[in-house]
mmCIF file of C-alpha atoms and ligand atoms in Angstrom:
data_model
loop_
_atom_site.group_PDB
_atom_site.id
_atom_site.type_symbol
_atom_site.label_atom_id
_atom_site.label_comp_id
_atom_site.label_asym_id
_atom_site.label_seq_id
_atom_site.Cartn_x
_atom_site.Cartn_y
_atom_site.Cartn_z
ATOM 1 C CA MET A 1 14.559 -22.000 -61.309
ATOM 2 C CA SER A 2 11.446 -24.121 -60.813
ATOM 3 C CA GLU A 3 8.743 -22.308 -59.028
ATOM 4 C CA THR A 4 8.366 -25.171 -56.576
ATOM 5 C CA VAL A 5 11.360 -23.570 -54.819
ATOM 6 C CA LEU A 6 11.729 -19.773 -54.625
ATOM 7 C CA THR A 7 14.794 -17.764 -53.555
ATOM 8 C CA SER A 8 15.106 -14.086 -52.443
ATOM 9 C CA ARG A 9 17.961 -12.117 -51.078
ATOM 10 C CA ALA A 10 18.084 -9.401 -48.400
ATOM 11 C CA GLY A 11 21.605 -8.298 -47.857
ATOM 12 C CA SER A 12 23.728 -11.320 -47.202
ATOM 13 C CA VAL A 13 20.721 -13.534 -46.304
ATOM 14 C CA LEU A 14 19.457 -15.882 -48.898
ATOM 15 C CA THR A 15 15.902 -17.195 -48.168
ATOM 16 C CA ILE A 16 14.899 -20.432 -49.920
ATOM 17 C CA THR A 17 11.101 -21.016 -49.826
ATOM 18 C CA LEU A 18 9.619 -24.388 -50.455
ATOM 19 C CA ASN A 19 6.570 -23.455 -52.618
ATOM 20 C CA ARG A 20 3.676 -25.955 -52.929
ATOM 21 C CA PRO A 21 1.505 -24.412 -50.209
ATOM 22 C CA ASP A 22 -1.637 -26.375 -51.143
ATOM 23 C CA LYS A 23 0.281 -29.583 -50.267
ATOM 24 C CA LEU A 24 1.882 -27.953 -47.234
ATOM 25 C CA ASN A 25 5.163 -28.018 -49.392
ATOM 26 C CA ALA A 26 5.311 -31.820 -49.736
ATOM 27 C CA PHE A 27 8.246 -33.009 -51.848
ATOM 28 C CA GLU A 28 7.647 -33.960 -55.410
ATOM 29 C CA ALA A 29 10.276 -34.959 -57.979
ATOM 30 C CA SER A 30 11.142 -31.484 -59.436
ATOM 31 C CA MET A 31 11.578 -29.896 -55.958
ATOM 32 C CA HIS A 32 14.736 -31.703 -55.233
ATOM 33 C CA ALA A 33 16.573 -30.507 -58.111
ATOM 34 C CA ALA A 34 15.168 -26.979 -57.595
ATOM 35 C CA LEU A 35 16.305 -27.118 -53.919
ATOM 36 C CA ARG A 36 19.762 -28.263 -55.159
ATOM 37 C CA GLU A 37 19.969 -25.279 -57.463
ATOM 38 C CA ALA A 38 18.905 -22.874 -54.629
ATOM 39 C CA LEU A 39 21.593 -24.510 -52.447
ATOM 40 C CA ARG A 40 24.088 -23.881 -55.250
ATOM 41 C CA GLU A 41 22.939 -20.145 -55.416
ATOM 42 C CA ALA A 42 23.750 -20.068 -51.565
ATOM 43 C CA GLU A 43 27.445 -20.993 -52.298
ATOM 44 C CA ALA A 44 28.005 -17.598 -53.607
ATOM 45 C CA ALA A 45 30.468 -15.535 -51.464
ATOM 46 C CA HIS A 46 27.988 -12.681 -50.976
ATOM 47 C CA VAL A 47 25.660 -15.050 -49.250
ATOM 48 C CA ARG A 48 26.469 -15.336 -45.438
ATOM 49 C CA ALA A 49 23.427 -16.957 -44.030
ATOM 50 C CA VAL A 50 20.690 -19.134 -45.499
ATOM 51 C CA VAL A 51 17.116 -19.528 -44.419
ATOM 52 C CA ILE A 52 14.968 -22.418 -45.439
ATOM 53 C CA THR A 53 11.278 -21.838 -44.963
ATOM 54 C CA GLY A 54 7.779 -22.878 -46.304
ATOM 55 C CA ALA A 55 5.106 -20.926 -48.359
ATOM 56 C CA GLY A 56 1.666 -20.645 -46.860
ATOM 57 C CA ARG A 57 0.769 -22.536 -43.580
ATOM 58 C CA GLY A 58 3.283 -25.364 -43.831
ATOM 59 C CA PHE A 59 6.937 -25.916 -43.600
ATOM 60 C CA CYS A 60 7.374 -29.160 -45.373
ATOM 61 C CA VAL A 61 5.419 -32.380 -44.830
ATOM 62 C CA GLY A 62 7.884 -34.686 -46.458
ATOM 63 C CA GLN A 63 7.276 -37.058 -49.394
ATOM 64 C CA ASP A 64 4.165 -36.166 -51.415
ATOM 65 C CA LEU A 65 2.059 -39.199 -50.724
ATOM 66 C CA GLY A 66 0.167 -38.768 -54.009
ATOM 67 C CA GLU A 67 3.374 -39.215 -55.964
ATOM 68 C CA PHE A 68 4.580 -41.915 -53.646
ATOM 69 C CA LYS A 69 2.996 -44.789 -55.695
ATOM 70 C CA ARG A 70 4.531 -43.599 -58.938
ATOM 71 C CA ILE A 71 8.114 -43.891 -57.513
ATOM 72 C CA PRO A 72 9.499 -47.169 -58.769
ATOM 73 C CA GLN A 73 12.375 -47.577 -56.358
ATOM 74 C CA ILE A 74 12.255 -45.835 -53.030
ATOM 75 C CA GLY A 75 15.861 -46.638 -52.271
ATOM 76 C CA ASP A 76 17.014 -44.994 -55.394
ATOM 77 C CA ALA A 77 14.630 -42.043 -54.751
ATOM 78 C CA LEU A 78 16.270 -41.460 -51.504
ATOM 79 C CA ARG A 79 19.763 -41.921 -52.872
ATOM 80 C CA GLU A 80 19.269 -39.652 -56.024
ATOM 81 C CA ARG A 81 16.724 -37.099 -54.689
ATOM 82 C CA TYR A 82 17.017 -36.567 -50.927
ATOM 83 C CA HIS A 83 20.410 -37.466 -50.083
ATOM 84 C CA PRO A 84 22.372 -34.943 -52.265
ATOM 85 C CA ASN A 85 20.527 -31.944 -50.591
ATOM 86 C CA VAL A 86 21.174 -33.314 -47.090
ATOM 87 C CA LEU A 87 24.976 -33.475 -47.904
ATOM 88 C CA ALA A 88 24.823 -30.010 -49.672
ATOM 89 C CA ILE A 89 23.408 -28.515 -46.619
ATOM 90 C CA ARG A 90 25.944 -29.920 -44.328
ATOM 91 C CA ALA A 91 28.672 -28.840 -46.907
ATOM 92 C CA LEU A 92 27.505 -25.376 -47.208
ATOM 93 C CA GLU A 93 30.077 -23.171 -45.494
ATOM 94 C CA LYS A 94 27.559 -20.901 -43.865
ATOM 95 C CA PRO A 95 24.845 -21.132 -41.344
ATOM 96 C CA VAL A 96 21.484 -22.665 -42.429
ATOM 97 C CA ILE A 97 18.456 -21.693 -40.445
ATOM 98 C CA ALA A 98 15.230 -23.693 -40.694
ATOM 99 C CA ALA A 99 12.445 -21.185 -40.176
ATOM 100 C CA VAL A 100 9.604 -23.772 -39.269
ATOM 101 C CA ASN A 101 6.537 -21.669 -40.056
ATOM 102 C CA GLY A 102 3.979 -24.609 -39.699
ATOM 103 C CA PRO A 103 3.810 -28.349 -39.901
ATOM 104 C CA ALA A 104 7.136 -30.142 -40.371
ATOM 105 C CA ALA A 105 6.480 -33.888 -41.137
ATOM 106 C CA GLY A 106 8.349 -36.920 -42.272
ATOM 107 C CA ALA A 107 11.227 -35.840 -44.591
ATOM 108 C CA GLY A 108 10.213 -32.310 -44.004
ATOM 109 C CA LEU A 109 11.040 -32.727 -40.277
ATOM 110 C CA SER A 110 14.312 -34.370 -41.291
ATOM 111 C CA LEU A 111 15.020 -31.358 -43.571
ATOM 112 C CA ALA A 112 14.593 -28.981 -40.612
ATOM 113 C CA CYS A 113 16.934 -31.139 -38.475
ATOM 114 C CA VAL A 114 19.666 -31.297 -41.025
ATOM 115 C CA CYS A 115 19.892 -27.498 -40.842
ATOM 116 C CA ASP A 116 22.121 -25.796 -38.375
ATOM 117 C CA ILE A 117 19.666 -23.699 -36.445
ATOM 118 C CA ARG A 118 15.848 -23.994 -36.050
ATOM 119 C CA ILE A 119 13.509 -21.420 -35.035
ATOM 120 C CA ALA A 120 9.681 -22.115 -34.983
ATOM 121 C CA ALA A 121 6.423 -20.155 -35.317
ATOM 122 C CA GLU A 122 3.983 -20.767 -32.349
ATOM 123 C CA SER A 123 1.683 -22.820 -34.546
ATOM 124 C CA ALA A 124 4.435 -24.995 -35.953
ATOM 125 C CA THR A 125 4.057 -28.716 -35.388
ATOM 126 C CA PHE A 126 6.658 -31.424 -35.573
ATOM 127 C CA VAL A 127 5.349 -34.821 -36.760
ATOM 128 C CA PRO A 128 7.567 -37.885 -37.281
ATOM 129 C CA ALA A 129 4.833 -39.134 -39.674
ATOM 130 C CA PHE A 130 7.082 -42.146 -41.105
ATOM 131 C CA VAL A 131 5.850 -44.709 -38.486
ATOM 132 C CA ASN A 132 2.201 -43.487 -38.837
ATOM 133 C CA ILE A 133 2.301 -45.011 -42.342
ATOM 134 C CA GLY A 134 4.526 -47.954 -41.520
ATOM 135 C CA LEU A 135 7.871 -46.417 -42.626
ATOM 136 C CA VAL A 136 11.197 -45.772 -41.066
ATOM 137 C CA PRO A 137 12.679 -42.268 -40.590
ATOM 138 C CA ASP A 138 14.861 -41.204 -43.610
ATOM 139 C CA ALA A 139 16.323 -38.163 -45.344
ATOM 140 C CA GLY A 140 18.823 -37.635 -42.602
ATOM 141 C CA GLY A 141 16.336 -37.770 -39.805
ATOM 142 C CA PRO A 142 17.889 -40.827 -38.074
ATOM 143 C CA TYR A 143 21.248 -39.145 -37.941
ATOM 144 C CA PHE A 144 20.347 -35.556 -37.085
ATOM 145 C CA ILE A 145 17.317 -36.145 -34.736
ATOM 146 C CA ARG A 146 19.300 -38.627 -32.732
ATOM 147 C CA ARG A 147 22.163 -36.146 -32.610
ATOM 148 C CA LEU A 148 19.808 -33.354 -31.513
ATOM 149 C CA LEU A 149 17.781 -35.273 -28.854
ATOM 150 C CA GLY A 150 19.884 -38.320 -27.868
ATOM 151 C CA THR A 151 18.929 -41.839 -28.556
ATOM 152 C CA PRO A 152 16.236 -42.505 -25.865
ATOM 153 C CA ARG A 153 14.166 -39.415 -26.584
ATOM 154 C CA ALA A 154 14.689 -39.666 -30.338
ATOM 155 C CA PHE A 155 13.693 -43.336 -30.477
ATOM 156 C CA GLU A 156 10.641 -42.902 -28.342
ATOM 157 C CA TRP A 157 9.499 -40.049 -30.496
ATOM 158 C CA MET A 158 10.337 -41.218 -33.978
ATOM 159 C CA ALA A 159 8.959 -44.790 -33.117
ATOM 160 C CA SER A 160 5.740 -43.468 -31.607
ATOM 161 C CA GLY A 161 5.007 -40.922 -34.278
ATOM 162 C CA ARG A 162 3.232 -38.409 -32.008
ATOM 163 C CA ARG A 163 2.887 -34.770 -32.859
ATOM 164 C CA LEU A 164 5.101 -32.369 -30.899
ATOM 165 C CA SER A 165 3.970 -28.688 -30.418
ATOM 166 C CA SER A 166 6.351 -25.853 -30.793
ATOM 167 C CA GLU A 167 6.385 -25.382 -27.073
ATOM 168 C CA GLN A 168 7.459 -28.936 -26.435
ATOM 169 C CA ALA A 169 10.041 -28.642 -29.237
ATOM 170 C CA LEU A 170 11.498 -25.657 -27.423
ATOM 171 C CA GLU A 171 11.576 -27.524 -24.213
ATOM 172 C CA TRP A 172 13.435 -30.405 -25.873
ATOM 173 C CA GLY A 173 15.939 -28.243 -27.498
ATOM 174 C CA LEU A 174 14.701 -29.234 -30.899
ATOM 175 C CA VAL A 175 14.372 -25.407 -31.756
ATOM 176 C CA SER A 176 16.133 -22.615 -30.185
ATOM 177 C CA GLU A 177 13.351 -20.096 -30.230
ATOM 178 C CA VAL A 178 9.533 -19.992 -30.632
ATOM 179 C CA VAL A 179 7.933 -16.807 -31.999
ATOM 180 C CA GLU A 180 4.336 -15.708 -32.042
ATOM 181 C CA ASP A 181 2.973 -16.302 -35.634
ATOM 182 C CA ALA A 182 2.419 -12.466 -36.436
ATOM 183 C CA ARG A 183 6.099 -11.633 -35.624
ATOM 184 C CA PHE A 184 7.691 -14.785 -37.211
ATOM 185 C CA GLY A 185 8.766 -13.297 -40.478
ATOM 186 C CA GLU A 186 10.269 -10.308 -38.821
ATOM 187 C CA ARG A 187 12.016 -12.297 -36.177
ATOM 188 C CA THR A 188 13.410 -14.727 -38.842
ATOM 189 C CA ALA A 189 14.945 -11.840 -40.868
ATOM 190 C CA GLU A 190 16.388 -10.332 -37.761
ATOM 191 C CA LEU A 191 17.973 -13.751 -36.501
ATOM 192 C CA ALA A 192 19.236 -14.397 -40.109
ATOM 193 C CA ALA A 193 20.833 -10.942 -40.297
ATOM 194 C CA THR A 194 22.658 -11.544 -36.992
ATOM 195 C CA TRP A 195 24.027 -14.861 -38.281
ATOM 196 C CA ALA A 196 25.134 -13.087 -41.610
ATOM 197 C CA ALA A 197 27.082 -10.505 -39.779
ATOM 198 C CA LEU A 198 29.248 -13.130 -37.930
ATOM 199 C CA PRO A 199 32.719 -14.071 -39.130
ATOM 200 C CA THR A 200 31.319 -16.512 -41.762
ATOM 201 C CA ARG A 201 34.486 -18.601 -42.208
ATOM 202 C CA ALA A 202 34.802 -19.276 -38.413
ATOM 203 C CA VAL A 203 31.090 -20.218 -38.291
ATOM 204 C CA ALA A 204 31.696 -22.491 -41.328
ATOM 205 C CA MET A 205 34.638 -24.137 -39.705
ATOM 206 C CA THR A 206 32.748 -24.626 -36.433
ATOM 207 C CA LYS A 207 29.972 -26.553 -38.462
ATOM 208 C CA GLN A 208 32.754 -28.599 -39.984
ATOM 209 C CA LEU A 209 34.455 -29.300 -36.644
ATOM 210 C CA PHE A 210 31.174 -30.398 -35.028
ATOM 211 C CA ASP A 211 30.132 -32.619 -37.900
ATOM 212 C CA HIS A 212 33.576 -34.179 -37.887
ATOM 213 C CA ALA A 213 33.481 -34.773 -34.030
ATOM 214 C CA GLU A 214 30.393 -36.780 -34.505
ATOM 215 C CA ARG A 215 32.232 -39.653 -36.117
ATOM 216 C CA ALA A 216 35.894 -39.079 -35.261
ATOM 217 C CA SER A 217 38.270 -39.952 -32.372
ATOM 218 C CA LEU A 218 39.453 -37.314 -29.858
ATOM 219 C CA GLU A 219 42.944 -37.425 -31.475
ATOM 220 C CA ASP A 220 41.473 -36.828 -34.870
ATOM 221 C CA THR A 221 39.166 -33.958 -33.618
ATOM 222 C CA LEU A 222 42.246 -32.313 -31.949
ATOM 223 C CA ARG A 223 44.069 -32.567 -35.275
ATOM 224 C CA LEU A 224 41.362 -31.025 -37.286
ATOM 225 C CA GLU A 225 40.880 -28.324 -34.625
ATOM 226 C CA ALA A 226 44.507 -27.169 -34.752
ATOM 227 C CA GLU A 227 44.429 -27.308 -38.650
ATOM 228 C CA LEU A 228 41.119 -25.154 -38.750
ATOM 229 C CA GLN A 229 42.436 -22.783 -36.098
ATOM 230 C CA ALA A 230 45.437 -22.092 -38.087
ATOM 231 C CA ALA A 231 43.335 -21.251 -41.079
ATOM 232 C CA ALA A 232 41.005 -19.190 -39.062
ATOM 233 C CA THR A 233 43.945 -16.941 -37.853
ATOM 234 C CA GLU A 234 44.756 -16.346 -41.513
ATOM 235 C CA SER A 235 41.272 -14.902 -42.303
ATOM 236 C CA GLU A 236 40.660 -11.182 -42.619
ATOM 237 C CA ASP A 237 37.854 -11.411 -40.071
ATOM 238 C CA PHE A 238 40.304 -12.691 -37.390
ATOM 239 C CA GLY A 239 42.439 -9.507 -38.085
ATOM 240 C CA GLU A 240 39.392 -7.393 -37.668
ATOM 241 C CA GLY A 241 38.260 -9.213 -34.588
ATOM 242 C CA ALA A 242 41.588 -8.872 -32.921
ATOM 243 C CA SER A 243 41.910 -5.147 -33.833
ATOM 244 C CA ALA A 244 38.369 -4.243 -32.760
ATOM 245 C CA PHE A 245 39.192 -5.999 -29.439
ATOM 246 C CA ARG A 246 42.273 -3.938 -28.908
ATOM 247 C CA GLU A 247 40.644 -0.738 -29.956
ATOM 248 C CA LYS A 248 37.518 -1.486 -27.810
ATOM 249 C CA ARG A 249 35.020 -1.105 -30.704
ATOM 250 C CA LYS A 250 32.503 -3.530 -32.487
ATOM 251 C CA PRO A 251 34.037 -5.621 -35.117
ATOM 252 C CA GLN A 252 32.843 -5.251 -38.699
ATOM 253 C CA PHE A 253 33.189 -8.841 -40.070
ATOM 254 C CA ARG A 254 33.078 -9.385 -43.885
ATOM 255 C CA GLY A 255 33.005 -13.086 -43.965
ATOM 256 C CA ARG A 256 36.418 -13.687 -45.448
HETATM 257 C C1 LHQ B 1 -0.245 -33.798 -48.333
HETATM 258 C C2 LHQ B 1 0.750 -34.354 -47.555
HETATM 259 C C3 LHQ B 1 1.673 -35.238 -48.107
HETATM 260 C C4 LHQ B 1 0.610 -34.955 -50.106
HETATM 261 C C5 LHQ B 1 -0.466 -33.164 -46.319
HETATM 262 N N1 LHQ B 1 1.606 -35.499 -49.392
HETATM 263 N N2 LHQ B 1 -0.309 -34.082 -49.541
HETATM 264 C C6 LHQ B 1 9.117 -41.590 -47.929
HETATM 265 C C7 LHQ B 1 9.179 -42.311 -49.171
HETATM 266 C C8 LHQ B 1 10.070 -42.128 -50.203
HETATM 267 C C9 LHQ B 1 10.981 -41.246 -50.178
HETATM 268 C C10 LHQ B 1 11.347 -40.246 -49.233
HETATM 269 O O1 LHQ B 1 10.958 -40.166 -48.028
HETATM 270 C C11 LHQ B 1 9.817 -40.695 -47.528
HETATM 271 C C12 LHQ B 1 9.590 -40.092 -46.233
HETATM 272 C C13 LHQ B 1 8.475 -39.305 -45.925
HETATM 273 O O2 LHQ B 1 8.424 -38.051 -45.990
HETATM 274 S S1 LHQ B 1 7.146 -40.205 -45.348
HETATM 275 C C14 LHQ B 1 5.999 -39.140 -44.626
HETATM 276 C C15 LHQ B 1 5.264 -38.384 -45.539
HETATM 277 N N3 LHQ B 1 4.503 -37.315 -44.797
HETATM 278 C C16 LHQ B 1 3.328 -37.774 -44.145
HETATM 279 O O3 LHQ B 1 2.963 -38.823 -43.966
HETATM 280 C C17 LHQ B 1 2.551 -36.462 -43.556
HETATM 281 C C18 LHQ B 1 1.133 -36.570 -43.848
HETATM 282 N N4 LHQ B 1 0.500 -35.450 -43.517
HETATM 283 C C19 LHQ B 1 -0.042 -35.322 -42.270
HETATM 284 O O4 LHQ B 1 0.001 -36.211 -41.463
HETATM 285 C C20 LHQ B 1 -0.811 -34.124 -41.943
HETATM 286 O O5 LHQ B 1 -1.056 -33.400 -43.153
HETATM 287 C C21 LHQ B 1 0.110 -33.055 -41.050
HETATM 288 C C22 LHQ B 1 -0.072 -33.660 -39.598
HETATM 289 C C23 LHQ B 1 1.456 -32.957 -41.462
HETATM 290 C C24 LHQ B 1 -0.735 -31.681 -40.992
HETATM 291 O O6 LHQ B 1 -2.065 -31.870 -40.736
HETATM 292 P P1 LHQ B 1 -3.037 -30.688 -40.916
HETATM 293 O O7 LHQ B 1 -2.597 -29.344 -40.439
HETATM 294 O O8 LHQ B 1 -4.334 -31.109 -40.334
HETATM 295 O O9 LHQ B 1 -3.312 -30.506 -42.508
HETATM 296 P P2 LHQ B 1 -4.065 -31.568 -43.586
HETATM 297 O O10 LHQ B 1 -3.763 -32.909 -43.096
HETATM 298 O O11 LHQ B 1 -5.530 -31.007 -43.751
HETATM 299 O O12 LHQ B 1 -3.186 -31.268 -44.873
HETATM 300 C C25 LHQ B 1 -3.381 -30.098 -45.763
HETATM 301 C C26 LHQ B 1 -3.324 -30.609 -47.200
HETATM 302 O O13 LHQ B 1 -2.090 -30.971 -47.466
HETATM 303 C C27 LHQ B 1 -4.352 -31.753 -47.482
HETATM 304 O O14 LHQ B 1 -4.713 -31.659 -48.780
HETATM 305 P P3 LHQ B 1 -6.352 -31.300 -49.163
HETATM 306 O O15 LHQ B 1 -6.359 -31.343 -50.672
HETATM 307 O O16 LHQ B 1 -7.088 -32.310 -48.423
HETATM 308 O O17 LHQ B 1 -6.440 -29.963 -48.550
HETATM 309 C C28 LHQ B 1 -3.442 -32.949 -47.398
HETATM 310 O O18 LHQ B 1 -3.812 -33.988 -48.117
HETATM 311 C C29 LHQ B 1 -2.179 -32.334 -48.056
HETATM 312 N N5 LHQ B 1 -0.818 -33.146 -47.536
HETATM 313 N N6 LHQ B 1 0.576 -33.861 -46.196
HETATM 314 N N7 LHQ B 1 2.867 -35.800 -47.349
#
């Protein structure tokens, strides 16, 4: 694994750390393949929750602007480098938590918004950045930021490029929680462990249902809901959940 992306595991939680701290973890070519490899590692059955975070004081500030001029075809760079990881995060059958420890800008902001859950350190900032250099949002941002905020707010923010504080991000529902910087690592680990203890297949199928509902009719959503509920009832975790309810005890889910 390239050292621009690190992975570490604690119990059932895999943490993926973007690791170019002197550039606030801006994306350069090799990082995409390394992130793809880390996301493959996350597919293992023993991984039940994934955290994506940044090394040092940044989360990720998007495309490395130093490398930008050496990219011959921007469209191809998006299609070949960025898009596969957007799709891999959505296809991952477990919750993916963006632990936004510092500035999230451009495609780094998009990356946070592609994830299932966002938690922010108090000092984190959210910067659309694209328009500030005459570009349009990319790397999944238009889809996921609009989905999170609704069109009027998403458009006003993305097209004006202004920096959002963690407090404003919480107020807007862009993040679910803001934590003081000193406690951020500890709280992220605690939150990830909570997600990892849930019935992973039910969480994954909920993710699938919600993604599907974005672009499907009511009839199609009802069809998929019935199909996935039938699959959920066959999971070991459903057996455990139902038994634990009857026996008035806390369920011990195993993610299968
Ligand atoms: C950086 C970067 C950076 C390199 C900070 N690159 N070094 C486009 C085209 C192609 C394909 C795919 O996608 C895209 C989409 C994009 O992602 S376009 C948007 C690219 N990102 C930006 O435009 C963000 C630019 N950065 C900033 O506006 C600021 O750095 C923010 C507001 C994020 C943080 O500000 P500060 O906390 O004040 O930090 P800083 O500006 O002092 O940055 C620290 C260092 O990181 C600094 O290097 P230095 O050697 O001077 O210490 C920056 O040059 C470097 N850095 N962003 N994207």
